[in-house]
mmCIF file of C-alpha atoms in Angstrom:
data_model
loop_
_atom_site.group_PDB
_atom_site.id
_atom_site.type_symbol
_atom_site.label_atom_id
_atom_site.label_comp_id
_atom_site.label_asym_id
_atom_site.label_seq_id
_atom_site.Cartn_x
_atom_site.Cartn_y
_atom_site.Cartn_z
ATOM 1 C CA MET A 323 0.000 0.000 0.000
ATOM 2 C CA VAL A 324 1.410 3.357 -1.034
ATOM 3 C CA GLU A 325 -0.038 6.535 -2.500
ATOM 4 C CA ALA A 326 1.375 9.945 -3.339
ATOM 5 C CA PHE A 327 -0.678 13.015 -2.459
ATOM 6 C CA ALA A 328 0.173 16.558 -3.504
ATOM 7 C CA VAL A 329 -0.890 19.364 -1.182
ATOM 8 C CA ALA A 330 -1.478 22.450 -3.310
ATOM 9 C CA SER A 331 -3.240 25.795 -3.181
ATOM 10 C CA GLY A 332 -2.703 27.843 -6.341
ATOM 11 C CA LYS A 333 -1.815 30.880 -4.243
ATOM 12 C CA GLY A 334 0.451 31.682 -1.315
ATOM 13 C CA GLY A 335 -0.675 32.428 2.219
ATOM 14 C CA THR A 336 -3.206 29.639 2.562
ATOM 15 C CA GLY A 337 -1.251 27.716 5.204
ATOM 16 C CA LYS A 338 -0.306 24.945 2.794
ATOM 17 C CA THR A 339 2.909 23.892 4.537
ATOM 18 C CA THR A 340 1.277 23.938 7.965
ATOM 19 C CA THR A 341 -1.445 21.770 6.441
ATOM 20 C CA THR A 342 1.072 19.338 4.927
ATOM 21 C CA VAL A 343 2.847 18.846 8.246
ATOM 22 C CA ALA A 344 -0.404 18.479 10.177
ATOM 23 C CA LEU A 345 -1.804 15.949 7.724
ATOM 24 C CA GLY A 346 1.477 14.064 7.813
ATOM 25 C CA MET A 347 1.458 13.809 11.581
ATOM 26 C CA ALA A 348 -2.199 12.804 11.667
ATOM 27 C CA LEU A 349 -1.744 10.118 9.005
ATOM 28 C CA ALA A 350 1.396 8.877 10.755
ATOM 29 C CA GLN A 351 -0.761 7.620 13.617
ATOM 30 C CA GLU A 352 -1.806 4.794 11.288
ATOM 31 C CA TYR A 353 0.604 4.748 8.331
ATOM 32 C CA ASP A 354 4.263 5.142 7.479
ATOM 33 C CA VAL A 355 4.376 8.704 6.150
ATOM 34 C CA THR A 356 7.025 10.589 4.195
ATOM 35 C CA VAL A 357 6.647 14.340 3.707
ATOM 36 C CA VAL A 358 8.632 16.009 0.914
ATOM 37 C CA ASP A 359 9.132 19.756 0.568
ATOM 38 C CA ALA A 360 8.723 19.959 -3.201
ATOM 39 C CA ASP A 361 8.579 23.767 -3.138
ATOM 40 C CA THR A 362 12.154 24.012 -4.353
ATOM 41 C CA GLY A 363 12.090 27.774 -4.851
ATOM 42 C CA MET A 364 10.382 28.907 -1.627
ATOM 43 C CA ALA A 365 10.968 26.057 0.781
ATOM 44 C CA ASN A 366 9.991 26.437 4.434
ATOM 45 C CA LEU A 367 9.038 22.953 5.613
ATOM 46 C CA LEU A 368 12.427 22.737 7.316
ATOM 47 C CA PHE A 369 11.458 25.600 9.645
ATOM 48 C CA HIS A 370 8.194 23.885 10.602
ATOM 49 C CA THR A 371 9.981 20.673 11.537
ATOM 50 C CA GLY A 372 13.141 21.967 13.198
ATOM 51 C CA LEU A 373 15.454 21.007 10.340
ATOM 52 C CA GLU A 374 17.077 24.370 9.648
ATOM 53 C CA SER A 375 20.504 22.799 10.149
ATOM 54 C CA ALA A 376 19.932 19.762 7.936
ATOM 55 C CA ASP A 377 23.152 18.922 6.128
ATOM 56 C CA THR A 378 21.488 17.264 3.141
ATOM 57 C CA THR A 379 18.243 18.413 1.508
ATOM 58 C CA LEU A 380 16.165 17.789 -1.583
ATOM 59 C CA HIS A 381 18.288 20.306 -3.472
ATOM 60 C CA ASP A 382 21.261 17.934 -3.141
ATOM 61 C CA LEU A 383 19.210 15.153 -4.723
ATOM 62 C CA LEU A 384 18.141 17.275 -7.687
ATOM 63 C CA VAL A 385 21.608 18.241 -8.896
ATOM 64 C CA ALA A 386 22.625 16.603 -12.165
ATOM 65 C CA GLU A 387 24.876 13.557 -11.724
ATOM 66 C CA THR A 388 24.585 13.765 -7.940
ATOM 67 C CA THR A 389 26.082 10.962 -5.882
ATOM 68 C CA THR A 390 23.974 11.817 -2.823
ATOM 69 C CA ALA A 391 21.732 8.948 -1.739
ATOM 70 C CA VAL A 392 18.042 9.719 -1.262
ATOM 71 C CA GLU A 393 18.151 8.247 2.246
ATOM 72 C CA ASP A 394 20.707 10.896 3.250
ATOM 73 C CA ALA A 395 18.042 13.598 2.869
ATOM 74 C CA VAL A 396 15.421 11.759 4.955
ATOM 75 C CA TYR A 397 15.001 12.754 8.619
ATOM 76 C CA GLU A 398 12.756 11.234 11.281
ATOM 77 C CA ARG A 399 10.619 13.986 12.805
ATOM 78 C CA PHE A 400 7.404 13.803 14.842
ATOM 79 C CA GLY A 401 6.586 10.223 13.896
ATOM 80 C CA MET A 402 7.140 10.658 10.154
ATOM 81 C CA ASN A 403 9.962 10.903 7.645
ATOM 82 C CA VAL A 404 10.713 14.391 6.331
ATOM 83 C CA VAL A 405 12.658 15.354 3.215
ATOM 84 C CA PRO A 406 13.331 19.091 3.616
ATOM 85 C CA CYS A 407 14.412 21.423 0.845
ATOM 86 C CA GLY A 408 17.101 24.057 1.212
ATOM 87 C CA THR A 409 16.628 27.796 0.904
ATOM 88 C CA SER A 410 19.716 28.725 -1.101
ATOM 89 C CA LEU A 411 19.029 30.537 -4.371
ATOM 90 C CA ALA A 412 22.185 29.058 -5.882
ATOM 91 C CA ALA A 413 21.078 25.533 -4.976
ATOM 92 C CA PHE A 414 17.655 26.202 -6.477
ATOM 93 C CA GLU A 415 19.230 27.364 -9.725
ATOM 94 C CA ASP A 416 21.446 24.254 -9.879
ATOM 95 C CA ALA A 417 18.549 21.871 -9.228
ATOM 96 C CA ASP A 418 16.853 19.972 -12.035
ATOM 97 C CA PRO A 419 13.174 19.609 -11.055
ATOM 98 C CA ASP A 420 12.771 16.622 -13.400
ATOM 99 C CA ARG A 421 14.930 14.596 -10.998
ATOM 100 C CA LEU A 422 12.060 14.754 -8.492
ATOM 101 C CA ARG A 423 10.607 11.825 -10.421
ATOM 102 C CA GLU A 424 13.430 9.531 -9.313
ATOM 103 C CA VAL A 425 13.329 10.813 -5.722
ATOM 104 C CA VAL A 426 9.604 10.047 -5.479
ATOM 105 C CA ALA A 427 10.164 6.644 -7.087
ATOM 106 C CA GLU A 428 12.803 5.705 -4.512
ATOM 107 C CA LEU A 429 10.830 7.019 -1.545
ATOM 108 C CA ALA A 430 7.797 4.975 -2.585
ATOM 109 C CA ALA A 431 9.684 1.791 -1.741
ATOM 110 C CA ASP A 432 9.625 2.493 1.982
ATOM 111 C CA THR A 433 6.423 4.316 2.896
ATOM 112 C CA ASP A 434 2.622 4.086 2.820
ATOM 113 C CA VAL A 435 1.860 7.756 2.188
ATOM 114 C CA LEU A 436 3.906 10.352 0.325
ATOM 115 C CA LEU A 437 2.877 13.966 0.897
ATOM 116 C CA LEU A 438 4.346 16.439 -1.588
ATOM 117 C CA ASP A 439 4.244 20.016 -0.308
ATOM 118 C CA SER A 440 3.786 21.808 -3.640
ATOM 119 C CA PRO A 441 4.713 25.355 -4.659
ATOM 120 C CA ALA A 442 1.919 27.866 -4.152
ATOM 121 C CA ALA A 443 1.837 29.265 -7.692
ATOM 122 C CA LEU A 444 1.467 27.404 -10.978
ATOM 123 C CA GLY A 445 3.772 29.532 -13.093
ATOM 124 C CA SER A 446 6.560 27.048 -13.818
ATOM 125 C CA LYS A 447 7.305 23.428 -14.603
ATOM 126 C CA SER A 448 8.801 22.904 -11.136
ATOM 127 C CA ALA A 449 5.545 24.126 -9.570
ATOM 128 C CA ILE A 450 3.349 21.759 -11.552
ATOM 129 C CA LEU A 451 5.539 18.651 -11.317
ATOM 130 C CA PRO A 452 4.534 17.587 -7.760
ATOM 131 C CA ILE A 453 0.897 17.621 -8.873
ATOM 132 C CA VAL A 454 1.771 15.529 -11.929
ATOM 133 C CA LEU A 455 3.612 12.971 -9.779
ATOM 134 C CA ALA A 456 0.747 12.543 -7.312
ATOM 135 C CA ASP A 457 -2.178 10.143 -7.498
ATOM 136 C CA ARG A 458 -4.455 12.696 -5.849
ATOM 137 C CA VAL A 459 -4.230 16.329 -4.796
ATOM 138 C CA VAL A 460 -5.545 17.967 -1.634
ATOM 139 C CA VAL A 461 -6.509 21.543 -2.496
ATOM 140 C CA VAL A 462 -6.029 23.988 0.393
ATOM 141 C CA LEU A 463 -8.199 27.108 0.240
ATOM 142 C CA GLN A 464 -9.182 30.064 2.316
ATOM 143 C CA PRO A 465 -12.989 30.348 2.498
ATOM 144 C CA THR A 466 -13.497 32.990 -0.219
ATOM 145 C CA ILE A 467 -14.789 33.031 -3.796
ATOM 146 C CA PRO A 468 -11.421 34.217 -5.241
ATOM 147 C CA ALA A 469 -9.708 31.333 -3.439
ATOM 148 C CA LEU A 470 -12.107 28.895 -5.113
ATOM 149 C CA SER A 471 -10.987 30.246 -8.482
ATOM 150 C CA ASP A 472 -7.332 29.657 -7.565
ATOM 151 C CA GLY A 473 -8.116 26.144 -6.404
ATOM 152 C CA LEU A 474 -10.020 25.297 -9.559
ATOM 153 C CA LYS A 475 -6.913 26.158 -11.582
ATOM 154 C CA VAL A 476 -5.026 23.577 -9.502
ATOM 155 C CA GLN A 477 -7.733 21.016 -10.213
ATOM 156 C CA GLU A 478 -7.699 21.844 -13.933
ATOM 157 C CA TYR A 479 -3.951 21.233 -14.192
ATOM 158 C CA ALA A 480 -4.191 18.107 -12.070
ATOM 159 C CA THR A 481 -6.967 16.647 -14.190
ATOM 160 C CA SER A 482 -5.104 17.392 -17.415
ATOM 161 C CA TYR A 483 -2.246 15.172 -16.192
ATOM 162 C CA GLY A 484 -4.426 12.404 -14.794
ATOM 163 C CA THR A 485 -4.215 13.402 -11.114
ATOM 164 C CA GLU A 486 -7.484 13.201 -9.212
ATOM 165 C CA THR A 487 -8.785 15.598 -6.566
ATOM 166 C CA ALA A 488 -8.795 14.010 -3.116
ATOM 167 C CA GLY A 489 -10.824 16.909 -1.782
ATOM 168 C CA VAL A 490 -10.888 20.512 -0.682
ATOM 169 C CA LEU A 491 -9.671 21.650 2.704
ATOM 170 C CA PHE A 492 -10.737 25.074 3.927
ATOM 171 C CA ASN A 493 -8.071 26.672 6.102
ATOM 172 C CA LYS A 494 -7.939 29.795 8.263
ATOM 173 C CA VAL A 495 -11.691 29.658 8.712
ATOM 174 C CA PRO A 496 -13.108 32.460 10.944
ATOM 175 C CA ASP A 497 -15.438 31.829 13.863
ATOM 176 C CA SER A 498 -18.422 32.523 11.602
ATOM 177 C CA GLY A 499 -17.474 29.475 9.515
ATOM 178 C CA VAL A 500 -17.266 28.954 5.774
ATOM 179 C CA PRO A 501 -19.856 31.146 3.992
ATOM 180 C CA GLU A 502 -22.701 29.029 2.640
ATOM 181 C CA LYS A 503 -22.190 30.326 -0.907
ATOM 182 C CA VAL A 504 -18.519 29.359 -0.848
ATOM 183 C CA GLU A 505 -19.165 25.884 0.489
ATOM 184 C CA LYS A 506 -21.937 25.180 -2.020
ATOM 185 C CA GLN A 507 -19.771 26.268 -4.935
ATOM 186 C CA ALA A 508 -16.900 24.117 -3.659
ATOM 187 C CA GLU A 509 -19.202 21.110 -3.496
ATOM 188 C CA ARG A 510 -20.473 21.860 -7.008
ATOM 189 C CA TYR A 511 -17.251 22.541 -8.889
ATOM 190 C CA PHE A 512 -14.592 20.380 -7.220
ATOM 191 C CA ASP A 513 -14.387 16.696 -8.041
ATOM 192 C CA GLY A 514 -13.555 15.675 -4.484
ATOM 193 C CA PRO A 515 -15.474 16.368 -1.278
ATOM 194 C CA VAL A 516 -15.006 19.169 1.230
ATOM 195 C CA LEU A 517 -12.713 17.356 3.645
ATOM 196 C CA GLY A 518 -13.056 19.821 6.491
ATOM 197 C CA SER A 519 -12.721 23.358 7.779
ATOM 198 C CA ILE A 520 -9.667 24.251 9.836
ATOM 199 C CA PRO A 521 -10.333 27.065 12.317
ATOM 200 C CA ASN A 522 -8.176 30.172 12.305
ATOM 201 C CA SER A 523 -6.020 29.820 15.392
ATOM 202 C CA GLU A 524 -3.884 32.421 17.137
ATOM 203 C CA GLU A 525 -1.720 29.528 18.297
ATOM 204 C CA LEU A 526 -0.402 29.224 14.738
ATOM 205 C CA ALA A 527 1.257 32.634 14.834
ATOM 206 C CA GLY A 528 4.982 32.067 14.505
ATOM 207 C CA VAL A 529 4.658 28.283 14.586
ATOM 208 C CA GLU A 530 7.406 27.953 11.979
ATOM 209 C CA ASN A 531 9.782 29.689 14.405
ATOM 210 C CA THR A 532 9.341 26.999 17.055
ATOM 211 C CA GLY A 533 10.309 23.993 14.924
ATOM 212 C CA GLU A 534 7.502 22.021 16.555
ATOM 213 C CA PRO A 535 4.127 21.568 14.794
ATOM 214 C CA ILE A 536 0.858 22.357 16.531
ATOM 215 C CA LEU A 537 -0.182 18.689 16.521
ATOM 216 C CA SER A 538 2.835 18.022 18.706
ATOM 217 C CA ARG A 539 2.591 21.098 20.909
ATOM 218 C CA LYS A 540 -1.204 21.218 21.273
ATOM 219 C CA PRO A 541 -2.604 17.797 20.303
ATOM 220 C CA ASN A 542 -6.018 18.329 21.882
ATOM 221 C CA THR A 543 -7.015 21.638 20.306
ATOM 222 C CA GLU A 544 -9.835 21.967 17.761
ATOM 223 C CA PHE A 545 -7.177 22.605 15.119
ATOM 224 C CA SER A 546 -5.442 19.289 15.802
ATOM 225 C CA THR A 547 -8.673 17.317 16.184
ATOM 226 C CA THR A 548 -9.988 18.599 12.853
ATOM 227 C CA PHE A 549 -6.822 17.565 11.055
ATOM 228 C CA ARG A 550 -7.096 14.067 12.449
ATOM 229 C CA ASP A 551 -10.690 13.925 11.155
ATOM 230 C CA VAL A 552 -9.506 15.054 7.713
ATOM 231 C CA ALA A 553 -6.684 12.519 7.662
ATOM 232 C CA ALA A 554 -9.169 9.737 8.425
ATOM 233 C CA GLN A 555 -10.753 10.443 5.014
ATOM 234 C CA LEU A 556 -7.485 9.993 3.102
ATOM 235 C CA THR A 557 -7.108 6.237 3.077
ATOM 236 C CA PRO A 558 -4.190 5.430 0.764
ATOM 237 C CA ARG A 559 -5.004 3.276 -2.214
ATOM 238 C CA ASP A 560 -3.708 -0.248 -2.535
ATOM 239 C CA ASN A 561 -0.911 0.534 -4.985
ATOM 240 C CA THR A 562 2.372 -1.328 -4.850
ATOM 241 C CA PRO A 563 5.639 0.591 -4.458
ATOM 242 C CA GLU A 564 6.613 -0.640 -7.910
ATOM 243 C CA GLU A 565 3.455 0.841 -9.433
ATOM 244 C CA VAL A 566 4.007 4.219 -7.808
ATOM 245 C CA ALA A 567 7.682 4.223 -8.789
ATOM 246 C CA SER A 568 6.839 3.355 -12.387
ATOM 247 C CA GLN A 569 4.205 6.074 -12.522
ATOM 248 C CA ALA A 570 6.652 8.649 -11.175
ATOM 249 C CA ARG A 571 9.431 7.742 -13.588
ATOM 250 C CA SER A 572 7.108 7.771 -16.600
ATOM 251 C CA ALA A 573 5.150 10.884 -15.633
ATOM 252 C CA ILE A 574 4.493 13.305 -18.471
ATOM 253 C CA ARG A 575 6.845 16.256 -18.508
ATOM 254 C CA PRO A 576 4.613 19.189 -17.533
ATOM 255 C CA GLN A 577 4.407 22.202 -19.797
ATOM 256 C CA GLN A 578 4.807 25.635 -18.247
ATOM 257 C CA PRO A 579 1.419 27.363 -18.168
#
């Protein structure tokens, strides 16, 4: 059993990385989970998981003719495996995003769930590739009509490359909840269900500066409980590691939008 999920938003500021880490921790209560920071240009998963000093990152694996082993960039954090990405501009420029195919293929051999933290925008091949490599995509949205439009672009690209929509996750939801109009349109236009609504929490302020996710620091809050409920809906499909690896290696090269 193994499945690759992309976590995507179509726009920055939605809390996508916080969502990826929270889903990873929640799923790790039942499955072997590997989280990959596939946002090679604006990586920040390392700050959320206390890996600022990681010696080896995804950037090292994406360099042409690298001799770095994939396992050297994998770190055990909070009950899951984490592959952070560096923040160096030079390393980003040296990286070949196409090599992410082989990284995903190798990681599939030793996990049940792969979570690919995708770039927020869809303006480049490197931004689209994590979506192409995934079986399904979780679309993270703020509860507004413009955010729905951004998310539908993610779904459109995903569908065009054969990636299904696992569902929509509303994040940073105010106390008044998701507006009825927004929720109805999400249910109408997205292929997957509304997985849940994550409340806006003051406890999240500066969470990336602590290096410890909310699910670890505050496991009994509404925020953490809701993420566990969402994770319970993401049962990985019964693919073999070989099937996922083959799919990753043969994935269509995405065209820049």
